[in-house]
Amino acid sequence: MTDVKLPDAPSTGRNREPILEQLQRLLTSSRRVLEVGSGTGQHAVYFAPHLPHLLWQTSERAQNLHEVQAWLASSPADNLPPPLLLDVTGDWPQLRVDTLFTANTLHIMPASAVEVFFARLPQVLEPGGQLIVYGPMKIAGDYIGPGNADFDVWLKERDPLRGIRDLEWLDQLAEAQGLRRTENNFLPANNQLLVWRA
């Protein structure tokens, strides 16, 4: 059997421990999590075995779905079903979850897609559910570290529609869907883990 080289997102190896530490606290009562924008799937295959009491449902856009499938095939877990096709601005799968998780996506999506993302939350999030977002954010227009300012420039050079989002704007989008932010956890490498609850 030939070894297949799996896609690798190096940042997942660096940030998975601090994220998991927060998830283990936040997901004690959760039963079904939808991860929007699973990327390579490396987060999912690491988190799911550490959270055996819940179902971790991955999802990705069509062009990236094969990467998630490859990682899930290499590291199967009973609570890690096949990934779902999900484009934020397209049709969302018909499912209900108590937690929606996304990591390092909101600065990659255009702002218009971020607005759609929040608008679609009531379709999938059960009453009393929670949204957990990991990534870099600005607070009151300021970066929380100089590295984020450089990263924002790099993002916009690649695509002017990308960029690190303002926390206050995300709060407004969440509140419009009946969610209120309950936590802002500062994690390594100038990233944050935010929680909004319905």
Coordinates of C-alpha atoms in Angstrom, one line a residue:
M1 CA 0.0 0.0 0.0
T2 CA 1.4 3.4 -1.0
D3 CA 1.6 6.1 1.6
V4 CA -0.5 9.0 0.7
K5 CA 0.8 12.5 1.7
L6 CA -1.9 14.3 3.6
P7 CA -2.5 18.0 3.2
D8 CA -0.9 19.9 6.0
A9 CA -1.9 23.2 7.6
P10 CA 1.0 23.8 10.0
S11 CA -0.9 26.3 12.2
T12 CA -3.3 23.5 13.3
G13 CA -0.4 21.8 15.1
R14 CA 0.5 24.9 16.9
N15 CA -3.0 26.0 18.0
R16 CA -4.9 22.8 18.5
E17 CA -4.0 22.4 22.2
P18 CA -5.1 25.8 23.4
I19 CA -8.3 25.5 21.4
L20 CA -9.0 22.0 22.7
E21 CA -8.5 23.2 26.3
Q22 CA -11.3 25.7 25.7
L23 CA -13.6 23.3 23.9
Q24 CA -13.4 20.7 26.6
R25 CA -14.7 23.3 29.0
L26 CA -17.3 24.7 26.6
L27 CA -18.7 21.5 25.1
T28 CA -19.4 19.5 28.3
S29 CA -23.1 19.5 27.6
S30 CA -22.9 19.5 23.8
R31 CA -24.1 16.6 21.7
R32 CA -23.7 17.7 18.1
V33 CA -21.2 20.2 16.7
L34 CA -21.1 21.5 13.2
E35 CA -17.6 22.8 12.1
V36 CA -18.0 25.2 9.3
G37 CA -14.9 25.5 7.1
S38 CA -13.0 22.4 8.3
G39 CA -10.0 23.2 6.1
T40 CA -7.8 20.1 5.9
G41 CA -9.7 18.3 8.6
Q42 CA -6.7 18.3 11.0
H43 CA -8.6 20.1 13.8
A44 CA -11.5 17.6 13.6
V45 CA -9.4 14.5 13.7
Y46 CA -7.6 15.9 16.8
F47 CA -10.6 17.2 18.6
A48 CA -13.1 14.4 18.1
P49 CA -11.3 11.7 20.0
H50 CA -10.9 14.1 23.0
L51 CA -14.6 14.8 22.9
P52 CA -16.1 11.3 22.7
H53 CA -19.5 12.3 24.1
L54 CA -20.5 14.3 21.1
L55 CA -20.7 14.1 17.3
W56 CA -18.2 16.3 15.4
Q57 CA -19.6 17.1 12.0
T58 CA -17.1 18.6 9.5
S59 CA -18.0 20.6 6.4
E60 CA -16.2 22.3 3.6
R61 CA -16.7 23.8 0.1
A62 CA -16.6 21.4 -2.8
Q63 CA -13.0 22.3 -3.9
N64 CA -11.6 21.5 -0.4
L65 CA -13.8 18.6 0.6
H66 CA -11.3 16.0 -0.6
E67 CA -8.7 17.2 1.9
V68 CA -11.1 16.7 4.8
Q69 CA -12.1 13.3 3.5
A70 CA -8.4 12.3 3.3
W71 CA -7.7 13.2 6.9
L72 CA -10.9 11.6 8.2
A73 CA -10.0 8.4 6.3
S74 CA -6.5 8.4 7.8
S75 CA -7.7 9.0 11.4
P76 CA -11.3 7.6 11.7
A77 CA -13.3 8.1 14.9
D78 CA -16.7 6.8 15.9
N79 CA -17.9 10.4 16.5
L80 CA -16.5 11.8 13.2
P81 CA -19.0 11.2 10.3
P82 CA -18.1 11.9 6.7
P83 CA -17.9 15.7 5.9
L84 CA -20.8 17.6 4.5
L85 CA -20.7 19.9 1.5
L86 CA -21.3 23.5 2.8
D87 CA -20.6 26.8 1.1
V88 CA -21.6 29.6 3.4
T89 CA -23.2 31.6 0.6
G90 CA -25.0 28.5 -0.9
D91 CA -27.4 26.0 0.5
W92 CA -26.7 24.8 4.0
P93 CA -27.3 21.1 5.0
Q94 CA -30.6 20.3 6.7
L95 CA -29.4 19.6 10.3
R96 CA -29.7 21.0 13.8
V97 CA -26.8 21.3 16.2
D98 CA -26.3 22.7 19.7
T99 CA -22.9 24.2 18.8
L100 CA -21.4 25.7 15.7
F101 CA -17.6 26.0 15.6
T102 CA -15.4 27.7 13.0
A103 CA -11.7 28.4 13.0
N104 CA -9.7 30.9 10.9
T105 CA -12.5 31.5 8.4
L106 CA -14.0 34.9 9.0
H107 CA -10.9 36.8 7.9
I108 CA -10.8 34.6 4.7
M109 CA -14.4 35.1 3.7
P110 CA -15.5 38.3 2.1
A111 CA -17.4 40.6 4.5
S112 CA -20.6 39.8 2.6
A113 CA -20.1 36.1 3.2
V114 CA -19.5 36.8 7.0
E115 CA -22.9 38.5 7.0
V116 CA -24.5 35.5 5.3
F117 CA -22.8 33.2 7.8
F118 CA -24.4 34.9 10.8
A119 CA -27.8 35.2 9.0
R120 CA -27.9 31.4 8.5
L121 CA -27.2 30.5 12.1
P122 CA -30.9 30.2 13.1
Q123 CA -31.3 27.5 10.4
V124 CA -28.9 25.1 12.1
L125 CA -28.4 26.3 15.7
E126 CA -30.9 25.0 18.3
P127 CA -32.5 27.3 20.8
G128 CA -29.9 27.9 23.6
G129 CA -27.1 26.9 21.3
Q130 CA -23.7 28.5 21.0
L131 CA -21.4 29.8 18.3
I132 CA -17.7 29.4 18.9
V133 CA -15.3 31.3 16.6
Y134 CA -11.5 31.1 16.7
G135 CA -9.1 33.5 14.9
P136 CA -7.7 37.0 14.9
M137 CA -10.0 39.9 15.6
K138 CA -9.7 43.7 16.1
I139 CA -11.1 45.3 19.2
A140 CA -12.3 48.9 18.9
G141 CA -10.5 49.1 15.6
D142 CA -7.1 48.0 17.1
Y143 CA -5.1 44.9 16.5
I144 CA -4.3 42.9 19.6
G145 CA -0.7 42.4 18.4
P146 CA 1.7 43.8 15.7
G147 CA 1.7 40.5 14.0
N148 CA -2.0 40.8 13.2
A149 CA -1.5 44.2 11.5
D150 CA 1.1 42.6 9.2
F151 CA -1.2 39.6 8.6
D152 CA -4.1 41.9 7.7
V153 CA -2.0 43.6 5.1
W154 CA -0.9 40.3 3.7
L155 CA -4.5 39.1 3.5
K156 CA -5.7 42.2 1.7
E157 CA -2.8 42.0 -0.8
R158 CA -4.0 38.6 -1.7
D159 CA -7.6 39.5 -1.8
P160 CA -9.0 43.0 -0.9
L161 CA -12.2 41.4 0.3
R162 CA -10.4 39.5 3.0
G163 CA -9.3 41.0 6.3
I164 CA -9.3 40.8 10.1
R165 CA -12.8 41.6 11.3
D166 CA -13.9 44.0 14.0
L167 CA -15.2 42.3 17.1
E168 CA -18.0 45.0 17.5
W169 CA -19.2 44.3 14.0
L170 CA -19.4 40.6 14.7
D171 CA -21.3 41.3 17.9
Q172 CA -23.8 43.3 15.8
L173 CA -24.3 40.5 13.3
A174 CA -24.7 38.0 16.1
E175 CA -27.2 40.1 18.1
A176 CA -29.3 40.5 15.0
Q177 CA -29.8 36.7 15.1
G178 CA -30.5 36.7 18.8
L179 CA -27.1 35.7 20.1
R180 CA -25.1 37.6 22.8
R181 CA -21.4 37.3 23.3
T182 CA -20.5 35.6 26.6
E183 CA -16.8 35.1 26.3
N184 CA -13.6 36.5 24.7
N185 CA -10.7 34.2 25.4
F186 CA -7.2 35.4 24.4
L187 CA -5.1 32.6 23.0
P188 CA -1.5 32.3 21.8
A189 CA -0.3 34.0 18.6
N190 CA -2.7 36.9 18.9
N191 CA -5.8 34.9 18.4
Q192 CA -9.1 34.8 20.2
L193 CA -11.8 32.3 20.9
L194 CA -15.2 34.0 21.1
V195 CA -18.4 32.5 22.3
W196 CA -21.9 33.8 21.5
R197 CA -25.0 32.1 23.0
A198 CA -28.6 32.1 21.7

